Short mmCIF file of C-alpha atoms in Angstrom, two decimals:
data_model
loop_
_atom_site.label_atom_id
_atom_site.label_comp_id
_atom_site.label_asym_id
_atom_site.label_seq_id
_atom_site.Cartn_x
_atom_site.Cartn_y
_atom_site.Cartn_z
CA MET A 1 -47.84 -41.23 89.96
CA GLY A 2 -49.28 -42.45 86.67
CA SER A 3 -47.37 -45.69 87.00
CA ALA A 4 -48.59 -46.18 90.55
CA LEU A 5 -52.20 -45.69 89.36
CA ILE A 6 -51.76 -48.35 86.61
CA ALA A 7 -49.96 -50.78 88.87
CA THR A 8 -52.59 -50.57 91.61
CA ARG A 9 -55.40 -51.17 89.18
CA VAL A 10 -53.64 -54.08 87.56
CA GLY A 11 -52.95 -55.52 91.04
CA GLN A 12 -56.57 -55.20 92.02
CA ARG A 13 -57.59 -57.02 88.81
CA MET A 14 -55.15 -59.82 89.67
CA GLY A 15 -56.72 -60.21 93.15
CA LEU A 16 -53.92 -58.86 95.35
CA GLY A 17 -54.75 -58.22 98.96
CA SER A 18 -54.68 -54.86 100.70
CA ALA A 19 -51.18 -55.24 102.14
CA GLU A 20 -49.77 -56.35 98.78
CA LEU A 21 -51.48 -53.52 96.97
CA THR A 22 -50.09 -50.96 99.46
CA GLU A 23 -46.56 -52.31 98.89
CA LEU A 24 -47.11 -52.20 95.11
CA TYR A 25 -48.48 -48.65 95.18
CA TRP A 26 -45.46 -47.25 97.12
CA SER A 27 -42.91 -49.38 95.32
CA THR A 28 -44.07 -48.07 91.95
CA LEU A 29 -44.19 -44.48 93.17
CA LEU A 30 -40.66 -44.72 94.63
CA ARG A 31 -39.15 -46.68 91.76
CA PHE A 32 -37.40 -43.61 90.38
CA MET A 33 -35.65 -42.71 93.63
CA GLY A 34 -32.54 -44.31 92.26
CA CYS A 35 -32.33 -42.18 89.07
CA THR A 36 -30.21 -39.43 90.55
CA ALA A 37 -27.47 -41.94 91.26
CA THR A 38 -26.14 -41.81 87.70
CA ALA A 39 -27.31 -38.35 86.51
CA HIS A 40 -23.74 -37.09 86.65
CA GLU A 41 -22.48 -39.95 84.45
CA ILE A 42 -25.35 -39.94 82.00
CA ALA A 43 -25.50 -36.15 81.39
CA PRO A 44 -22.50 -36.04 79.00
CA ALA A 45 -24.10 -38.66 76.71
CA GLY A 46 -25.44 -35.92 74.48
CA PHE A 47 -29.13 -36.79 74.70
CA GLY A 48 -30.31 -33.41 75.98
CA THR A 49 -31.06 -34.47 79.55
CA GLU A 50 -30.39 -37.50 81.75
CA GLN A 51 -34.18 -37.79 82.11
CA GLY A 52 -34.38 -38.32 78.35
CA VAL A 53 -31.94 -41.17 78.46
CA ASN A 54 -33.68 -42.85 81.34
CA ASN A 55 -36.99 -42.43 79.61
CA ALA A 56 -35.68 -43.92 76.34
CA PHE A 57 -34.13 -46.94 77.98
CA THR A 58 -37.28 -47.57 80.10
CA ARG A 59 -39.67 -47.25 77.14
CA SER A 60 -37.67 -49.54 74.87
CA ASP A 61 -36.94 -53.24 75.17
CA PRO A 62 -33.12 -53.28 75.63
CA TYR A 63 -32.94 -56.66 73.87
CA ASN A 64 -34.61 -55.28 70.70
CA LEU A 65 -31.83 -53.11 69.26
CA ASP A 66 -33.98 -51.82 66.36
CA GLU A 67 -36.66 -50.60 68.83
CA MET A 68 -34.03 -49.15 71.09
CA ARG A 69 -32.54 -47.18 68.20
CA ARG A 70 -36.00 -45.84 67.25
CA VAL A 71 -36.70 -44.61 70.78
CA LEU A 72 -33.28 -43.12 71.23
CA ASP A 73 -33.69 -41.30 67.90
CA ALA A 74 -36.95 -39.80 69.05
CA SER A 75 -35.29 -38.69 72.35
CA LEU A 76 -32.46 -36.69 70.76
CA PRO A 77 -32.69 -32.87 70.42
CA THR A 78 -33.86 -31.96 66.95
CA ASP A 79 -30.85 -29.77 66.24
CA VAL A 80 -28.24 -32.56 66.43
CA ASP A 81 -26.35 -33.12 63.11
CA PRO A 82 -27.57 -36.29 61.35
CA ALA A 83 -24.15 -38.00 61.36
CA GLU A 84 -23.60 -37.07 65.02
CA ARG A 85 -27.15 -38.29 65.77
CA ARG A 86 -26.44 -41.76 64.27
CA ALA A 87 -23.13 -41.98 66.14
CA ARG A 88 -24.67 -41.16 69.51
CA ILE A 89 -27.54 -43.61 69.00
CA GLU A 90 -25.23 -46.45 67.98
CA ALA A 91 -22.87 -45.78 70.87
CA LEU A 92 -25.69 -46.06 73.44
CA ALA A 93 -27.31 -48.97 71.74
CA GLN A 94 -24.07 -50.94 71.74
CA LEU A 95 -23.54 -50.17 75.39
CA ARG A 96 -26.70 -52.12 76.20
CA ASP A 97 -24.94 -54.64 78.41
CA ASP A 98 -22.89 -51.98 80.20
CA ALA A 99 -26.15 -50.28 81.07
CA TYR A 100 -26.57 -52.83 83.85
CA TYR A 101 -23.82 -51.04 85.73
CA PHE A 102 -26.21 -48.03 85.85
CA VAL A 103 -29.11 -50.33 86.68
CA GLY A 104 -27.19 -51.63 89.70
CA GLN A 105 -26.51 -48.10 90.89
CA HIS A 106 -30.20 -47.19 90.53
CA CYS A 107 -31.31 -50.31 92.43
CA ASN A 108 -28.88 -49.82 95.28
CA GLN A 109 -29.80 -46.15 95.82
CA ALA A 110 -33.53 -46.71 95.50
CA LYS A 111 -33.33 -49.50 98.16
CA ALA A 112 -31.14 -47.39 100.52
CA LEU A 113 -33.44 -44.42 100.37
CA ALA A 114 -36.72 -46.33 100.57
CA GLN A 115 -35.50 -48.04 103.72
CA ARG A 116 -35.42 -44.62 105.41
CA LEU A 117 -39.02 -43.67 104.51
CA PRO A 118 -42.17 -44.58 106.47
CA VAL A 119 -43.45 -47.01 103.84
CA PRO A 120 -44.15 -50.80 104.10
CA GLU A 121 -41.03 -52.86 104.80
CA GLY A 122 -41.18 -54.79 101.47
CA VAL A 123 -40.99 -51.66 99.39
CA SER A 124 -37.26 -51.41 99.61
CA THR A 125 -36.86 -54.96 98.23
CA ILE A 126 -39.28 -54.34 95.33
CA VAL A 127 -37.70 -51.04 94.23
CA SER A 128 -34.29 -52.73 94.20
CA MET A 129 -35.62 -54.95 91.36
CA ARG A 130 -36.24 -52.14 88.90
CA HIS A 131 -35.38 -53.09 85.30
CA SER A 132 -36.17 -56.77 86.10
CA ARG A 133 -37.63 -58.96 83.37
CA TRP A 134 -39.83 -62.01 83.14
CA ASP A 135 -37.63 -63.82 80.61
CA GLY A 136 -34.38 -63.85 82.68
CA MET A 137 -32.49 -61.50 80.37
CA ALA A 138 -31.78 -59.08 83.22
CA PRO A 139 -28.68 -60.50 84.87
CA LEU A 140 -29.11 -58.74 88.25
CA HIS A 141 -32.52 -60.10 89.11
CA PRO A 142 -34.52 -63.35 89.35
CA SER A 143 -37.00 -64.14 86.58
CA GLY A 144 -40.28 -65.83 85.93
CA ASN A 145 -42.20 -66.84 89.03
CA ASP A 146 -39.07 -66.42 91.13
CA LEU A 147 -39.45 -62.66 90.59
CA PRO A 148 -41.94 -61.16 93.07
CA LEU A 149 -45.27 -60.43 91.44
CA ASN A 150 -45.22 -56.88 92.68
CA ALA A 151 -41.89 -56.33 90.93
CA ARG A 152 -43.36 -57.75 87.67
CA ILE A 153 -46.39 -55.45 87.90
CA MET A 154 -44.25 -52.42 88.78
CA GLU A 155 -42.02 -52.77 85.75
CA PHE A 156 -44.95 -53.37 83.49
CA ALA A 157 -46.87 -50.37 84.80
CA VAL A 158 -43.87 -48.02 84.43
CA ALA A 159 -43.45 -48.99 80.76
CA MET A 160 -47.18 -48.67 80.15
CA GLU A 161 -47.39 -45.19 81.61
CA LEU A 162 -44.48 -44.00 79.41
CA HIS A 163 -46.12 -45.50 76.33
CA ARG A 164 -49.46 -44.06 77.30
CA ARG A 165 -47.92 -40.62 77.26
CA ALA A 166 -46.14 -41.33 73.93
CA GLY A 167 -48.95 -42.97 71.99
CA GLY A 168 -52.08 -43.54 74.05
CA LEU A 169 -54.17 -46.70 74.71
CA ARG A 170 -53.44 -48.24 71.31
CA THR A 171 -49.66 -48.08 71.83
CA MET A 172 -50.01 -49.42 75.34
CA ALA A 173 -51.94 -52.43 74.15
CA GLU A 174 -49.55 -53.09 71.22
CA VAL A 175 -46.41 -52.95 73.42
CA ALA A 176 -47.96 -55.10 76.12
CA ALA A 177 -48.95 -57.83 73.64
CA THR A 178 -45.65 -57.74 71.74
CA ARG A 179 -43.52 -58.04 74.89
CA SER A 180 -45.71 -60.67 76.65
CA GLY A 181 -43.59 -63.60 77.72
CA GLY A 182 -40.40 -61.69 77.12
CA GLN A 183 -39.97 -58.52 79.12
CA PHE A 184 -43.41 -58.89 80.79
CA ASP A 185 -45.22 -61.59 82.70
CA PRO A 186 -47.97 -63.03 80.39
CA ASP A 187 -50.41 -63.12 83.35
CA VAL A 188 -49.86 -59.41 84.04
CA VAL A 189 -50.35 -58.56 80.36
CA THR A 190 -53.48 -60.63 80.21
CA ALA A 191 -55.01 -58.86 83.25
CA PHE A 192 -54.21 -55.50 81.61
CA LEU A 193 -55.58 -56.35 78.18
CA VAL A 194 -58.98 -57.34 79.54
CA SER A 195 -59.76 -53.57 79.58
CA PRO A 196 -56.84 -51.18 79.09
CA GLU A 197 -59.23 -48.21 79.05
CA GLU A 198 -60.35 -49.01 82.58
CA ILE A 199 -56.75 -49.28 83.79
CA ALA A 200 -55.83 -45.89 82.33
CA ALA A 201 -59.14 -44.19 83.11
CA GLY A 202 -58.77 -40.58 84.25
CA SER A 203 -55.22 -40.14 83.08
CA GLY A 204 -54.65 -37.13 80.93
CA HIS A 205 -51.39 -35.52 79.70
CA GLY A 206 -50.09 -35.84 83.21
CA ILE A 207 -51.91 -37.33 86.19
CA ASP A 208 -54.49 -35.80 88.48
CA PHE A 209 -53.08 -35.66 91.98
CA ASP A 210 -56.46 -36.26 93.62
CA LEU A 211 -57.04 -39.28 91.44
CA PHE A 212 -53.63 -40.66 92.39
CA LYS A 213 -54.33 -40.21 96.11
CA SER A 214 -57.76 -41.78 95.77
CA VAL A 215 -56.44 -45.15 94.63
CA GLU A 216 -53.99 -45.52 97.56
CA PRO A 217 -54.88 -48.89 99.18
CA GLY A 218 -55.52 -49.07 102.83
CA GLY A 219 -55.72 -45.31 103.41
CA PRO A 220 -52.94 -42.74 103.44
CA ILE A 221 -49.57 -43.17 105.18
CA SER A 222 -49.00 -40.14 107.40
CA ILE A 223 -46.09 -38.90 109.48
CA ALA A 224 -45.89 -36.64 112.53
CA GLN A 225 -44.04 -33.33 112.49
CA LYS A 226 -41.44 -34.83 114.84
CA ASP A 227 -40.56 -37.45 112.22
CA ILE A 228 -40.07 -35.00 109.38
CA ARG A 229 -36.27 -34.96 109.89
CA THR A 230 -35.82 -38.55 108.74
CA VAL A 231 -37.80 -37.89 105.57
CA ALA A 232 -36.07 -34.58 104.90
CA GLU A 233 -32.64 -36.18 105.25
CA ALA A 234 -33.55 -38.90 102.78
CA TYR A 235 -34.80 -36.20 100.32
CA ALA A 236 -31.56 -34.19 100.82
CA ASP A 237 -29.40 -37.14 99.97
CA PHE A 238 -31.57 -38.02 96.99
CA ILE A 239 -31.04 -34.57 95.44
CA ASP A 240 -27.44 -33.92 96.49
CA ILE A 241 -26.25 -37.12 94.89
CA LYS A 242 -27.58 -35.87 91.52
CA SER A 243 -24.48 -33.81 91.02
CA THR A 244 -21.03 -34.75 92.46
CA TRP A 245 -20.38 -31.02 92.89
CA TYR A 246 -23.09 -30.78 95.54
CA LEU A 247 -22.55 -33.93 97.60
CA GLY A 248 -23.38 -33.14 101.22
CA HIS A 249 -24.47 -29.60 100.34
CA SER A 250 -27.95 -29.69 101.87
CA ARG A 251 -26.75 -31.16 105.13
CA LYS A 252 -23.97 -28.59 105.42
CA VAL A 253 -26.44 -25.74 104.77
CA ALA A 254 -28.76 -27.19 107.38
CA GLY A 255 -26.02 -27.45 110.02
CA LEU A 256 -24.83 -23.93 109.39
CA ALA A 257 -28.27 -22.37 109.35
CA TYR A 258 -29.21 -24.32 112.55
CA ARG A 259 -26.15 -23.11 114.45
CA ALA A 260 -26.81 -19.58 113.30
CA ALA A 261 -30.39 -19.83 114.55
CA LEU A 262 -29.19 -21.04 117.95
CA ASN A 263 -26.71 -18.16 118.04
CA ALA A 264 -29.58 -15.77 117.25
CA GLY A 265 -31.46 -17.09 120.28
CA ALA A 266 -34.27 -18.81 118.38
CA GLU A 267 -36.45 -21.32 120.14
CA GLU A 268 -35.72 -24.99 119.80
CA ASP A 269 -38.68 -25.71 117.56
CA VAL A 270 -37.78 -22.83 115.26
CA CYS A 271 -34.17 -24.04 114.96
CA ASP A 272 -35.51 -27.52 114.09
CA ALA A 273 -37.77 -26.10 111.43
CA ILE A 274 -34.88 -24.13 109.91
CA PHE A 275 -32.77 -27.32 109.83
CA ASN A 276 -35.53 -29.27 108.12
CA ALA A 277 -36.29 -26.59 105.56
CA SER A 278 -32.58 -26.32 104.76
CA LEU A 279 -32.52 -30.07 104.04
CA LEU A 280 -35.37 -29.57 101.53
CA HIS A 281 -34.25 -26.36 99.80
CA ASP A 282 -32.66 -27.95 96.75
CA LEU A 283 -35.35 -30.56 96.10
CA GLY A 284 -36.52 -28.69 92.95
CA LYS A 285 -33.19 -29.34 91.29
CA SER A 286 -34.59 -32.73 90.41
CA ALA A 287 -36.25 -30.85 87.54
CA ILE A 288 -33.03 -29.28 86.27
CA PRO A 289 -30.88 -31.27 83.81
CA ASN A 290 -27.33 -31.96 84.97
CA GLY A 291 -26.12 -30.51 81.70
CA ILE A 292 -27.15 -27.16 83.18
CA LEU A 293 -26.20 -27.81 86.80
CA GLU A 294 -22.72 -29.01 85.77
CA LYS A 295 -22.00 -26.72 82.80
CA PRO A 296 -18.39 -25.48 83.02
CA THR A 297 -19.03 -22.47 80.75
CA PRO A 298 -21.42 -19.55 81.15
CA LEU A 299 -25.13 -20.44 80.88
CA THR A 300 -27.27 -19.13 78.03
CA ARG A 301 -30.18 -16.89 78.93
CA MET A 302 -32.59 -19.80 78.53
CA GLU A 303 -30.43 -22.10 80.62
CA GLU A 304 -30.17 -19.45 83.33
CA MET A 305 -33.98 -19.12 83.38
CA GLN A 306 -34.36 -22.91 83.61
CA LEU A 307 -31.87 -23.12 86.49
CA ARG A 308 -33.64 -20.32 88.37
CA SER A 309 -36.89 -22.32 88.22
CA PHE A 310 -35.57 -24.84 90.75
CA SER A 311 -36.92 -22.93 93.77
CA PHE A 312 -40.32 -22.82 92.04
CA HIS A 313 -40.23 -26.60 91.72
CA THR A 314 -39.16 -26.93 95.37
CA GLU A 315 -42.26 -24.90 96.33
CA GLN A 316 -44.54 -27.04 94.16
CA ILE A 317 -43.18 -30.36 95.40
CA LEU A 318 -43.55 -29.37 99.07
CA ALA A 319 -47.07 -28.04 98.39
CA THR A 320 -48.25 -31.61 97.69
CA SER A 321 -48.30 -32.39 101.41
CA SER A 322 -49.58 -30.26 104.27
CA VAL A 323 -46.87 -31.78 106.53
CA PHE A 324 -44.43 -29.49 104.77
CA ASP A 325 -46.50 -26.32 105.17
CA PRO A 326 -44.40 -24.89 108.09
CA LEU A 327 -41.21 -25.35 106.04
CA ARG A 328 -42.24 -24.52 102.50
CA GLU A 329 -41.68 -20.75 102.50
CA MET A 330 -38.27 -21.03 104.10
CA ALA A 331 -37.18 -23.80 101.74
CA CYS A 332 -38.23 -22.06 98.52
CA SER A 333 -36.88 -18.63 99.50
CA VAL A 334 -33.20 -19.66 99.38
CA GLU A 335 -32.46 -17.36 96.39
CA GLU A 336 -34.57 -14.39 97.53
CA ARG A 337 -32.81 -11.17 98.53
CA CYS A 338 -33.74 -8.18 100.79
CA ASP A 339 -33.99 -5.78 97.84
CA GLY A 340 -36.28 -8.06 95.88
CA SER A 341 -33.62 -8.91 93.30
CA GLY A 342 -33.73 -12.64 93.99
CA TYR A 343 -35.98 -15.35 92.63
CA HIS A 344 -38.43 -17.02 92.04
CA ARG A 345 -41.08 -14.89 93.81
CA HIS A 346 -39.01 -11.67 93.96
CA ILE A 347 -40.03 -11.09 97.58
CA HIS A 348 -38.06 -8.99 100.10
CA LEU A 349 -36.12 -11.37 102.36
CA SER A 350 -36.56 -10.64 106.00
CA GLU A 351 -34.64 -11.52 109.21
CA ARG A 352 -36.64 -14.69 109.66
CA GLY A 353 -35.36 -18.28 109.20
CA ALA A 354 -35.45 -18.01 105.40
CA SER A 355 -32.64 -15.40 105.58
CA LEU A 356 -30.42 -17.73 107.61
CA ILE A 357 -30.86 -20.46 105.04
CA ALA A 358 -30.22 -18.10 102.13
CA VAL A 359 -26.92 -16.84 103.60
CA ALA A 360 -25.84 -20.32 104.67
CA ASN A 361 -26.56 -21.63 101.15
CA PHE A 362 -24.62 -18.80 99.50
CA TYR A 363 -21.63 -19.31 101.83
CA ASP A 364 -21.43 -23.01 101.24
CA GLU A 365 -21.63 -22.58 97.48
CA LEU A 366 -18.77 -20.09 97.65
CA THR A 367 -16.61 -22.50 99.69
CA ARG A 368 -17.02 -25.54 97.43
CA ASP A 369 -15.60 -26.38 94.03
CA LEU A 370 -18.20 -25.79 91.32
CA PRO A 371 -18.00 -26.39 87.54
CA MET A 372 -17.15 -22.80 86.63
CA ARG A 373 -14.79 -21.96 89.52
CA GLU A 374 -12.70 -23.35 92.39
CA ALA A 375 -13.74 -22.99 96.00
CA MET A 376 -12.99 -19.77 97.78
CA SER A 377 -11.16 -19.73 101.13
CA PRO A 378 -13.46 -19.20 104.11
CA GLY A 379 -12.09 -15.70 104.55
CA ASP A 380 -12.62 -14.70 100.90
CA ALA A 381 -16.12 -16.23 100.95
CA ALA A 382 -16.96 -14.27 104.10
CA ASP A 383 -15.88 -11.03 102.41
CA VAL A 384 -18.19 -11.79 99.48
CA VAL A 385 -21.13 -12.49 101.82
CA LEU A 386 -20.44 -9.27 103.77
CA ALA A 387 -20.40 -7.35 100.53
CA GLU A 388 -23.84 -8.75 99.73
CA ALA A 389 -25.08 -7.57 103.14
CA SER A 390 -23.51 -4.17 102.69
CA ALA A 391 -25.32 -3.88 99.31
CA GLY A 392 -28.60 -4.55 101.01
CA ARG A 393 -29.20 -7.98 99.59
CA PHE A 394 -28.79 -10.02 102.85
CA PRO A 395 -29.96 -8.97 106.34
CA ARG A 396 -27.00 -7.83 108.46
CA ASP A 397 -27.95 -9.84 111.54
CA ALA A 398 -28.53 -13.04 109.65
CA THR A 399 -25.20 -12.57 107.89
CA ARG A 400 -23.38 -12.04 111.15
CA HIS A 401 -24.90 -15.08 112.80
CA VAL A 402 -24.05 -17.37 109.85
CA LEU A 403 -20.50 -16.16 109.48
CA GLU A 404 -19.86 -16.33 113.21
CA ASN A 405 -20.72 -20.04 113.08
CA ALA A 406 -19.29 -20.90 109.69
CA SER A 407 -16.02 -22.20 111.05
CA HIS A 408 -17.43 -23.80 114.21
CA GLY A 409 -19.27 -26.79 112.72
CA ARG A 410 -18.83 -30.17 114.29
CA THR A 411 -16.07 -32.18 112.54
CA LEU A 412 -15.18 -35.79 112.95
CA GLY A 413 -11.79 -36.38 114.39
CA ALA A 414 -9.90 -39.57 113.53
CA ALA A 415 -11.19 -41.30 116.63
CA ALA A 416 -14.80 -40.43 115.72
CA LEU A 417 -14.77 -41.72 112.14
CA PRO A 418 -17.63 -44.24 111.77
CA ASP A 419 -17.32 -48.02 111.21
CA GLY A 420 -13.57 -48.05 111.85
CA LEU A 421 -12.66 -45.96 108.89
CA THR A 422 -9.16 -44.50 108.94
CA PRO A 423 -8.47 -40.86 107.99
CA ARG A 424 -6.94 -42.02 104.71
CA GLU A 425 -9.98 -44.20 103.93
CA ALA A 426 -12.17 -41.23 104.65
CA ASP A 427 -10.21 -39.26 102.05
CA VAL A 428 -10.59 -42.07 99.49
CA LEU A 429 -14.31 -42.33 100.27
CA ARG A 430 -14.85 -38.70 99.61
CA HIS A 431 -13.26 -39.04 96.21
CA ILE A 432 -15.14 -42.27 95.39
CA ALA A 433 -18.42 -40.44 96.16
CA LYS A 434 -17.50 -37.62 93.81
CA GLY A 435 -17.12 -40.14 90.94
CA LEU A 436 -13.35 -40.03 90.53
CA SER A 437 -11.69 -43.01 88.93
CA MET A 438 -9.09 -45.07 90.79
CA LYS A 439 -6.33 -43.44 88.74
CA GLU A 440 -7.62 -39.99 89.46
CA ILE A 441 -7.81 -40.67 93.16
CA ALA A 442 -4.29 -42.01 93.12
CA GLN A 443 -3.03 -38.90 91.42
CA THR A 444 -4.86 -36.64 93.80
CA LEU A 445 -3.61 -38.37 96.95
CA SER A 446 -0.13 -39.14 95.49
CA VAL A 447 -0.40 -42.90 96.00
CA SER A 448 -0.45 -45.82 93.63
CA PRO A 449 -3.72 -47.11 92.03
CA LYS A 450 -3.08 -50.43 93.82
CA THR A 451 -3.14 -48.63 97.18
CA VAL A 452 -6.36 -46.91 96.22
CA ASP A 453 -7.83 -50.32 95.22
CA ASN A 454 -6.91 -51.76 98.64
CA HIS A 455 -8.48 -48.81 100.44
CA THR A 456 -11.60 -49.06 98.30
CA GLN A 457 -12.10 -52.77 99.08
CA ASN A 458 -11.64 -52.05 102.79
CA ILE A 459 -14.07 -49.17 102.70
CA TYR A 460 -16.78 -51.10 100.86
CA ARG A 461 -16.37 -53.98 103.31
CA LYS A 462 -16.56 -51.75 106.38
CA ILE A 463 -19.61 -49.67 105.27
CA GLY A 464 -21.43 -52.43 103.41
CA ALA A 465 -21.56 -50.56 100.09
CA LYS A 466 -21.52 -52.07 96.61
CA SER A 467 -21.57 -48.99 94.42
CA ARG A 468 -20.53 -45.34 94.25
CA ALA A 469 -24.18 -44.32 94.86
CA THR A 470 -24.50 -46.14 98.14
CA ALA A 471 -20.96 -45.06 99.19
CA ALA A 472 -21.97 -41.45 98.50
CA ILE A 473 -25.20 -41.78 100.54
CA TYR A 474 -23.18 -43.29 103.39
CA ALA A 475 -20.63 -40.45 103.24
CA MET A 476 -23.34 -37.81 103.48
CA GLN A 477 -25.22 -39.55 106.28
CA SER A 478 -22.00 -40.06 108.26
CA GLY A 479 -20.73 -36.51 107.90
CA ILE A 480 -17.65 -37.57 105.95
CA PHE A 481 -17.90 -34.36 103.84
CA SER A 482 -17.61 -32.27 106.98
CA THR A 483 -14.19 -33.68 107.99
#
């Protein structure tokens, strides 16, 4: 939001029209929608959180290795051994060129998700140019005046907001002047330096939400309740791709809870609300580091507390727009229990839609592989869920409706696979989406790496994907994880 505020004010100073400013505002706000594409790969880098790595690379100039080392050093947890600290910093600094693999993943996912949201058409093109540069040193994007002005302003504004938080107005001005003509368009820098204090006016430690909304050009973009599904599905895919362990999780929970609601005789509009709330229930996991989400050993007490905060974050995110008011309580109650032993509000779960979502979520987690354990069989998972109901933690009726429908979800037969995919290609696509290497897929499917490579090329050609991130989004949208 802080970046969008800066970008809009710089755009106004440069004389952009209302339509261009609207595109700039939303492009800058949605620029980070691609970040979850590589959270799984970045998390093991040893920099505390994947957010810390993204922050460090965005704040620094990747073509100034000394600066990159300084920013990376400041991003490392303080308890890292000095020798290990230097080794990690140098490893990441030397991988500068390889970082564009991650940039490509971010760009592809940001574009794919932005195309599904009710924002101006040009936004998806601009967000796909994140990490672009004025001087042509970014190999994936055009440069100079060939780079759209809104993309130039967006990248400048994002860096400025990060430096504002790190060092204030003085640091912003110094960085802008130093990188003018290199990373940043000189005209954009000049417009900013006329009065940096006016550009950043009103910004504090974070950003005031009312201030952010007040600068939206052309008035707010709104959506009707009937159009919530499209937005909720985009949000579900955004969060589920953050961890390969949870690909397709939100959609599966939504389908199971929806069928259970139908079985319970709920009205159509209630069933739709349950489906939409299920899609949104994990959104708060955007605040949880993958090092915690994917830890293969028991969590520490502090890590457990941080993980449990995800439902609080879901509630806070959905509270920013009244359009989510009918869904918020159901979505953020996914870990509540009938006896008050759940979290984060410790309420007593009732027989309403929230209970169907809670049971469906629990069942799906039990039946999928997770870092600390392998998936249970449907029968064993049902026994565990029934034990929870017997102990008074789940409502009995909600438990019965979910379990009765757990094995009756719609599946895609071979003839129904989308875009001409074969059953074997669907198998390969599932493994690609989970981040397995060609060799690992070959071993899993008992075929040669060459065969996997041929399947991969055919898959990408058929579905129009260029990266694991876009392949994963396609797989979730198409129901591949339900086959």
